[in-house]
PDB file of C-alpha atoms in Angstrom:
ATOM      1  CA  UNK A1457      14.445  30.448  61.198  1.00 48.00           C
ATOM      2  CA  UNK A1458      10.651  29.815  60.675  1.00 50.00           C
ATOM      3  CA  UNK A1459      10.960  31.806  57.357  1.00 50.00           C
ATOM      4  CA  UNK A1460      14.328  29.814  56.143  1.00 49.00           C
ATOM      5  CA  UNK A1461      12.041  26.896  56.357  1.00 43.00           C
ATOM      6  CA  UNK A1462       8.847  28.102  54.454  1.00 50.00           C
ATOM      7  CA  UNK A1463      11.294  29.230  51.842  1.00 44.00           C
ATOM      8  CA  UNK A1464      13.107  26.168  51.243  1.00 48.00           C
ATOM      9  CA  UNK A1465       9.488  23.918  51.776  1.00 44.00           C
ATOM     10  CA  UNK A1466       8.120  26.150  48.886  1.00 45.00           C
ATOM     11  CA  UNK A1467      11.225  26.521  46.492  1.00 43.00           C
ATOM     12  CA  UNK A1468      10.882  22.192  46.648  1.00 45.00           C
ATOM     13  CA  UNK A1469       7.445  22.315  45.843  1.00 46.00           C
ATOM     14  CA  UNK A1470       7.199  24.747  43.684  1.00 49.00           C
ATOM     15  CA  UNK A1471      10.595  24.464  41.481  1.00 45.00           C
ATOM     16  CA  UNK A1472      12.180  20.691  42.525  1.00 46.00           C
ATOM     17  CA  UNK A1473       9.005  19.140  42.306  1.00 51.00           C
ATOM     18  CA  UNK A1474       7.756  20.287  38.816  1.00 50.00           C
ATOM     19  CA  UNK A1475      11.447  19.619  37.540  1.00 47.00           C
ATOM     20  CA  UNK A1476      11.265  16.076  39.139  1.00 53.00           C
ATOM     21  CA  UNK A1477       8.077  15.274  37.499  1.00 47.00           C
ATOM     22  CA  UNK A1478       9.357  16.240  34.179  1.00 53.00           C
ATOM     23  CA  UNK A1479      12.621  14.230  34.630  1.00 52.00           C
ATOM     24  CA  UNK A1480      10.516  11.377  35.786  1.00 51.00           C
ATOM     25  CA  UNK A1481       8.180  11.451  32.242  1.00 57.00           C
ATOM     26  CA  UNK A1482      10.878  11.623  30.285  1.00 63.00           C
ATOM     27  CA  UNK A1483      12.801   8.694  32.067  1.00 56.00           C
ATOM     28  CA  UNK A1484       9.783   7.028  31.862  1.00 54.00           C
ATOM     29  CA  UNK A1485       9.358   8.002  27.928  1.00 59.00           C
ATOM     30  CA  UNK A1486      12.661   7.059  27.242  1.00 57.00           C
ATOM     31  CA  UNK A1487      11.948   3.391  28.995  1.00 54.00           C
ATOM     32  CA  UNK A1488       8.758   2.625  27.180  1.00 56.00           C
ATOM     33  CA  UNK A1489       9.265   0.067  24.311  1.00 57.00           C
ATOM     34  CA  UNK A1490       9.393   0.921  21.145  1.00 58.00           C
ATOM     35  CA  UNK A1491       7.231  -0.788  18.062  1.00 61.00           C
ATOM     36  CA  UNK A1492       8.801  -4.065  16.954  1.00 70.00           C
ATOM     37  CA  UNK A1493       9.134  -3.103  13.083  1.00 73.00           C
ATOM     38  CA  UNK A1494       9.516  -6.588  11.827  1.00 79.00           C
ATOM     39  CA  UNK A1495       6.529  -7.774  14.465  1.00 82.00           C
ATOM     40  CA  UNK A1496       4.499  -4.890  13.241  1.00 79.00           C
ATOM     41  CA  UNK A1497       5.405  -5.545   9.055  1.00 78.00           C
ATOM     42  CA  UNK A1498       4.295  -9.029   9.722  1.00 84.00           C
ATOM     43  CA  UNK A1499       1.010  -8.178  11.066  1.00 86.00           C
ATOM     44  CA  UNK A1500       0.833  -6.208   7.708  1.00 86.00           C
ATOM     45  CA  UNK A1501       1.905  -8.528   5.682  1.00 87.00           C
ATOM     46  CA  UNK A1502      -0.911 -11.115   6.593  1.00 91.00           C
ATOM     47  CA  UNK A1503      -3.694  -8.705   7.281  1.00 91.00           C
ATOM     48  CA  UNK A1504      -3.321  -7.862   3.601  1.00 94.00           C
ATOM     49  CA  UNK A1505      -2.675 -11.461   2.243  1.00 94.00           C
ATOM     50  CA  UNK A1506      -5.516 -12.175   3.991  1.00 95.00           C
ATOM     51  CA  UNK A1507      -7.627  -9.722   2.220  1.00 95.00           C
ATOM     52  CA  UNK A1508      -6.482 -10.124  -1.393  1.00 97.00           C
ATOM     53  CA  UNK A1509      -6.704 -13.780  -0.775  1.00 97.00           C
ATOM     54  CA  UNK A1510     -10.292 -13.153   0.405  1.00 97.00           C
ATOM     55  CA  UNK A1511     -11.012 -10.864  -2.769  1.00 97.00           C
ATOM     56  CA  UNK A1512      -9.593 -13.319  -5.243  1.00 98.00           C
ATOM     57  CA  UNK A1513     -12.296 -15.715  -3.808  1.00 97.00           C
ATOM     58  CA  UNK A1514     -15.201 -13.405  -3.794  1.00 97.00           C
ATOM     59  CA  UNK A1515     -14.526 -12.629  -7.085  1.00 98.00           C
ATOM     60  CA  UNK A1516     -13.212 -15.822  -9.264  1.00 97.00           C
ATOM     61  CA  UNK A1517      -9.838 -14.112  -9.767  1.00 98.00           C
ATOM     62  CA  UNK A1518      -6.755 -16.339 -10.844  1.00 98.00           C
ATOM     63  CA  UNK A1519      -4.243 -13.841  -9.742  1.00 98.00           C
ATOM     64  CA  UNK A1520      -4.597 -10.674  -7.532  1.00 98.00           C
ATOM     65  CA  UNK A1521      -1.704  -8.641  -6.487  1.00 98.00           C
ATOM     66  CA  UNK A1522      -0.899  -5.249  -4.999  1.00 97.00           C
ATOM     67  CA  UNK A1523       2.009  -2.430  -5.848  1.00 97.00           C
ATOM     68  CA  UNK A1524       3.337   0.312  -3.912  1.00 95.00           C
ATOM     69  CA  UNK A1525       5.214   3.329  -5.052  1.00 94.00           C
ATOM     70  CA  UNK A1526       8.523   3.905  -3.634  1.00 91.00           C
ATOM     71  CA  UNK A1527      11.693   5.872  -4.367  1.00 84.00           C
ATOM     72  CA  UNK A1528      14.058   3.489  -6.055  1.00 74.00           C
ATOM     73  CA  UNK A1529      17.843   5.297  -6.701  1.00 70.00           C
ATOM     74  CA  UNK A1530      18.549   9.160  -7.929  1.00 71.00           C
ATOM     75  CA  UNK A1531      19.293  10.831 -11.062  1.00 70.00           C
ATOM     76  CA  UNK A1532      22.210  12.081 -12.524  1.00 66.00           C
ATOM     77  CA  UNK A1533      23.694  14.564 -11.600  1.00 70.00           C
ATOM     78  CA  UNK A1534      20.436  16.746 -10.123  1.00 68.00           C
ATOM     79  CA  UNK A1535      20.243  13.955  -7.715  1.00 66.00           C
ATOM     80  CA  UNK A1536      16.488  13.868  -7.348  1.00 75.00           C
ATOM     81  CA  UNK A1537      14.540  10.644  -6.034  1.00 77.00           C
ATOM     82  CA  UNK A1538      13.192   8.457  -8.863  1.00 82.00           C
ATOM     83  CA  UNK A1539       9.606   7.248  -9.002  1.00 90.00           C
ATOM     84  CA  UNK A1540       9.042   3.506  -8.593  1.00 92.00           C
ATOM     85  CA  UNK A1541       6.980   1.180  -7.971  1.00 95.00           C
ATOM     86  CA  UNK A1542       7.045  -2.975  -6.653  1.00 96.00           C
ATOM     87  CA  UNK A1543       4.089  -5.854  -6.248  1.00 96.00           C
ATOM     88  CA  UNK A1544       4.503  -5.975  -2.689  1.00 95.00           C
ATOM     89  CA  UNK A1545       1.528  -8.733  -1.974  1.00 96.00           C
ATOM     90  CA  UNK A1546       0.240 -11.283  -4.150  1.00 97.00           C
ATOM     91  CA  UNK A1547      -1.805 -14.345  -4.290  1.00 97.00           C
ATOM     92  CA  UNK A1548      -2.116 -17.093  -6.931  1.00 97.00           C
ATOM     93  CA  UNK A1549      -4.387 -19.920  -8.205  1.00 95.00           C
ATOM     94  CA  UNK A1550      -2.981 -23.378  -8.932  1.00 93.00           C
ATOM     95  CA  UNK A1551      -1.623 -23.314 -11.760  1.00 93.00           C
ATOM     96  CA  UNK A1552      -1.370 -19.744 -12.327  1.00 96.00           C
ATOM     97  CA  UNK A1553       2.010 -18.120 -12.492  1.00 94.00           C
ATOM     98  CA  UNK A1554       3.315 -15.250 -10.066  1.00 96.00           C
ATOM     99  CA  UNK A1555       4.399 -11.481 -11.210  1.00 95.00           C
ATOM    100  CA  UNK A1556       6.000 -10.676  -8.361  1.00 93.00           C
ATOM    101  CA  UNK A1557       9.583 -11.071  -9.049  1.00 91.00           C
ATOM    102  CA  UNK A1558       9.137  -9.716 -12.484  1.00 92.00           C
ATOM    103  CA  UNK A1559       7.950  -6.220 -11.066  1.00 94.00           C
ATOM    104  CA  UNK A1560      10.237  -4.727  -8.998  1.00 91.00           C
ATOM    105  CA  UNK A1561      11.940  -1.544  -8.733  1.00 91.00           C
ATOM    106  CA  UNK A1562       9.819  -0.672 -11.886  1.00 94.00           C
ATOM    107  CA  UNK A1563      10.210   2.848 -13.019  1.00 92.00           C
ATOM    108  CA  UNK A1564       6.822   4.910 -13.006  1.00 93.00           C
ATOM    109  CA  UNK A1565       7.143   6.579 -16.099  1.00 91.00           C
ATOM    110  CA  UNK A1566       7.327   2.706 -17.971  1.00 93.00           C
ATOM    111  CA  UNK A1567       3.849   3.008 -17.139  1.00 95.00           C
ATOM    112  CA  UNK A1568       2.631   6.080 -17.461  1.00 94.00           C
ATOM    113  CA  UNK A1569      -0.564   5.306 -19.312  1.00 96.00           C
ATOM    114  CA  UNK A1570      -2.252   3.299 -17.272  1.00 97.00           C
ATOM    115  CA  UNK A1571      -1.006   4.979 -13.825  1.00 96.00           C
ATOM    116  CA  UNK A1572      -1.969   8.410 -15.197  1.00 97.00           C
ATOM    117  CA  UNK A1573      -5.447   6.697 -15.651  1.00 97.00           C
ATOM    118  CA  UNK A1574      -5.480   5.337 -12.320  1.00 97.00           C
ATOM    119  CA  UNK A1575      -4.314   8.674 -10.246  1.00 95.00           C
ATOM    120  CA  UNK A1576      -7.291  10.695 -12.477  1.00 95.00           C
ATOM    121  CA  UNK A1577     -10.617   7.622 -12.775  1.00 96.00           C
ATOM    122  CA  UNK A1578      -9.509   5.247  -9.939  1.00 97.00           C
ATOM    123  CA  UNK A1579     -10.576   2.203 -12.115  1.00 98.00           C
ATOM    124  CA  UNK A1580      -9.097   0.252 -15.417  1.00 98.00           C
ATOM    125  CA  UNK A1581     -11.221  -1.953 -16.519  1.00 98.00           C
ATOM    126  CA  UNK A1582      -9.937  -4.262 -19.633  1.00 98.00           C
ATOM    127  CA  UNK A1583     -12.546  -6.771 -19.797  1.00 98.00           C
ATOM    128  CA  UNK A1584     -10.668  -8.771 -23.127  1.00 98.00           C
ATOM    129  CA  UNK A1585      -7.128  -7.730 -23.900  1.00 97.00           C
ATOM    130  CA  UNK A1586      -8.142  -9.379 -27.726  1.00 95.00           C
ATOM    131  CA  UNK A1587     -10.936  -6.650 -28.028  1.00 96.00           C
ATOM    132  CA  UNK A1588      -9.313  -3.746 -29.888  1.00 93.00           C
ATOM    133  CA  UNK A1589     -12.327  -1.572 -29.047  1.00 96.00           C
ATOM    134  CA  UNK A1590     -11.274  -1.806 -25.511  1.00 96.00           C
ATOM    135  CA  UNK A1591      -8.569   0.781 -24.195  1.00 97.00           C
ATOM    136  CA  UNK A1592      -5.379  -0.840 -22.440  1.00 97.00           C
ATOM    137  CA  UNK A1593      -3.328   1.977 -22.002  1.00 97.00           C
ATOM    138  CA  UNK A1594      -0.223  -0.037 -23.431  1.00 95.00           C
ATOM    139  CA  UNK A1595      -0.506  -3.297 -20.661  1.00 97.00           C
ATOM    140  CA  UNK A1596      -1.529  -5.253 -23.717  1.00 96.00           C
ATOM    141  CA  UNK A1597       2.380  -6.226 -24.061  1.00 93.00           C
ATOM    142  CA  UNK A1598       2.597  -7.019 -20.314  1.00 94.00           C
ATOM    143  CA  UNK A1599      -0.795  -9.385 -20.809  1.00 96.00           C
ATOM    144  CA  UNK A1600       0.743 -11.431 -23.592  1.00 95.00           C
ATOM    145  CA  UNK A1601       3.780 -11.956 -21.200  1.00 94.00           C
ATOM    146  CA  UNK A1602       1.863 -13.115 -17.911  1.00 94.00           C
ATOM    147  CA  UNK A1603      -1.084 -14.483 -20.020  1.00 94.00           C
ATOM    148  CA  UNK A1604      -3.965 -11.873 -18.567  1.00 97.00           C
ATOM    149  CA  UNK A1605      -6.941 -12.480 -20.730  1.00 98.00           C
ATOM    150  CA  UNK A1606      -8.756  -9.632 -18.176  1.00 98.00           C
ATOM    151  CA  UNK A1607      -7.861  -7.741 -15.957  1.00 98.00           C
ATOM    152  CA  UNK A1608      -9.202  -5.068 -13.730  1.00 98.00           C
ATOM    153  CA  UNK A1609      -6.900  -1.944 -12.040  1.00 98.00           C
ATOM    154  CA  UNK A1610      -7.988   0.471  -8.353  1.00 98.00           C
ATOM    155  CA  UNK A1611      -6.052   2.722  -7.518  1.00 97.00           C
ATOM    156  CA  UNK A1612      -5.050   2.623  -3.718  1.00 96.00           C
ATOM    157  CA  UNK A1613      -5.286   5.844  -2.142  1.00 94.00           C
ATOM    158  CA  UNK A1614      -5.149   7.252   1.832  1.00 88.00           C
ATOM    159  CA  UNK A1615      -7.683   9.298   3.470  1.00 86.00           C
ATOM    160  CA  UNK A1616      -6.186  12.733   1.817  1.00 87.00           C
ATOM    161  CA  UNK A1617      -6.055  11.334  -2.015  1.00 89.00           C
ATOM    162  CA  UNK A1618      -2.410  10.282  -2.088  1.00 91.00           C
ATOM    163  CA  UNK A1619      -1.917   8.065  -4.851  1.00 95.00           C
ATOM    164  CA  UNK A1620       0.330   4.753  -2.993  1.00 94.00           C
ATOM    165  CA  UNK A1621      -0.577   1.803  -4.960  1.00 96.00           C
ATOM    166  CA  UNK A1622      -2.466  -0.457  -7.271  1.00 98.00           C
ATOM    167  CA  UNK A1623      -4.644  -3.493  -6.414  1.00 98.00           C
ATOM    168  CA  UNK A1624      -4.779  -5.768  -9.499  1.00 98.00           C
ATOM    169  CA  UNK A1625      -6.870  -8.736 -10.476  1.00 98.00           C
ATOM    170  CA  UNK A1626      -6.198 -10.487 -13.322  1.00 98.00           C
ATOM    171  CA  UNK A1627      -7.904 -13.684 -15.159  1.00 98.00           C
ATOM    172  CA  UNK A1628      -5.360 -15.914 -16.723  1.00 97.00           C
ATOM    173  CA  UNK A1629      -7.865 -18.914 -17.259  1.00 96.00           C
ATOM    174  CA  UNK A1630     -11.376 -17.078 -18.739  1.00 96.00           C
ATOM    175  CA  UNK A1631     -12.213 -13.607 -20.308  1.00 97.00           C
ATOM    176  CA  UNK A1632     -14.288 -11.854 -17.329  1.00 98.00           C
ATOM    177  CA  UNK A1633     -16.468  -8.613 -17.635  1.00 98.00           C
ATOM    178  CA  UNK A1634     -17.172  -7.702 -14.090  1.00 98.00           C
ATOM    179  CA  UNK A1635     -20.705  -6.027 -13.639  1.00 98.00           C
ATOM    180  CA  UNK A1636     -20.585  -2.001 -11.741  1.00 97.00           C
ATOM    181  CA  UNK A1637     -21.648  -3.423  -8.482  1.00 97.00           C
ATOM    182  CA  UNK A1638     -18.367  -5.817  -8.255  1.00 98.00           C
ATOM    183  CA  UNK A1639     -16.342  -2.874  -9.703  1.00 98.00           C
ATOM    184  CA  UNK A1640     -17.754  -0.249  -6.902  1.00 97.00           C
ATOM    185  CA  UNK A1641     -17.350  -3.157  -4.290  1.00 97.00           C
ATOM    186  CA  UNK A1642     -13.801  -3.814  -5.421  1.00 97.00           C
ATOM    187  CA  UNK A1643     -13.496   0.082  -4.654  1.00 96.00           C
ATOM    188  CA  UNK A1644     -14.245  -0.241  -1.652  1.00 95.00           C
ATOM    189  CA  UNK A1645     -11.535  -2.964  -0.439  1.00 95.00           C
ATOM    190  CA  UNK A1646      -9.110  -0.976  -2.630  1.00 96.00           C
ATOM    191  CA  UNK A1647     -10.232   2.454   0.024  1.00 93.00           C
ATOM    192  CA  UNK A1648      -9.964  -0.047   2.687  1.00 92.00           C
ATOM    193  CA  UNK A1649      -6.324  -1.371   1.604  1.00 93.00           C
ATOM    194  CA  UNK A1650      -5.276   2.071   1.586  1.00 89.00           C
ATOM    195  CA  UNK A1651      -5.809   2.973   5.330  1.00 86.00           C
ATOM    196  CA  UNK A1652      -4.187  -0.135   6.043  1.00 85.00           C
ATOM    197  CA  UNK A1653      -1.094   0.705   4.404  1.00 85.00           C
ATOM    198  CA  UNK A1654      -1.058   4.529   4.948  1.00 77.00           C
ATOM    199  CA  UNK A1655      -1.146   3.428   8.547  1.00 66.00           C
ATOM    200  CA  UNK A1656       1.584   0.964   8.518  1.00 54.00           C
ATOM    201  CA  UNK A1657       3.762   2.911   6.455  1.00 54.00           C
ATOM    202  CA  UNK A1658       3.125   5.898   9.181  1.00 55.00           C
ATOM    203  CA  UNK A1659       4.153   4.138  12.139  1.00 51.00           C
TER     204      UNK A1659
END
């Protein structure tokens, strides 16, 4: 009888109880809240405002703005994603008009200049779109349209070198040359945009 007992004791602690514990985790796992996506794109949303709003301060911009890629429809008939890109965040000065509307679901390859630029040197740098010894990689058009007398492009990349975005700042009011230690500092906040996106675009 002793040895029915020992055998059962053992089989519950050594094969029920493991099995409980897993059942509990997962119960448990399946209980736990999930992230609030609309909670968590808001937080987004303003961190960034907050930081191309900060960066068209620091730097005199009139107009600073920020694009993501994205797929945007498929082709005929292979069916295969097409490139695009949107301003997702942007930030005006009185007076100054906005892009945003005008750029979305634009088609990568309407570009393909001045992104090619951007995914090999990081940087565009157009400090007079009237200068014709100054390259524009064909956004001359564009500048005529939204009235950029300057404007400066940096890429926005993550961690691993994926190419997700542009941050843009463009002078509507004043030709501006920017000096190398604003261009390496704007850089910087264009590395620092990209780990904030990467990660909410992860999540």
């Amino acid at each position: 009888m002793n040895g029915w007992v020992e055998l059962s004791i053992a089989f519950v602690t050594g094969v029920l109880g493991p099995l409980s514990v897993i059942w509990l985790k997962n119960f448990l796992d399946k209980r736990k809240k999930k992230p609030d996506m609309v909670m968590d794109t808001l937080r987004v949303s303003e961190l960034v405002t907050t930081r191309i709003e900060h960066i068209k301060e620091e730097f005199k911009a009139d107009r600073v703005w920020i694009t993501q890629f994205h797929n945007g429809g498929n082709f005929y008939p292979t069916g295969k994603s097409m490139a695009k890109f949107s301003v997702m965040y942007e930030t005006v000065d009185i007076g100054v008009n906005s892009i945003q509307t005008n750029f979305h679901n634009i088609p990568v390859n309407l570009f393909s200049k001045s992104i090619n630029q951007l995914l090999v040197k990081d940087v565009i740098e157009i400090p007079d779109f009237k200068d014709d010894n100054v390259a524009t990689y064909g956004l001359e058009y564009i500048a005529e349209d939204t009235g950029c007398r300057s404007e400066y492009l940096f890429s926005i990349k993550t961690i691993d070198g994926r190419f997700i975005g542009t941050l843009g700042l463009d002078y509507t009011k004043r030709k501006t040359k920017l000096d190398m230690e604003s261009i390496n500092h704007l850089q910087v906040h264009a590395s620092s945009l990209g780990g904030v996106l990467m990660t909410h675009l992860n999540q």
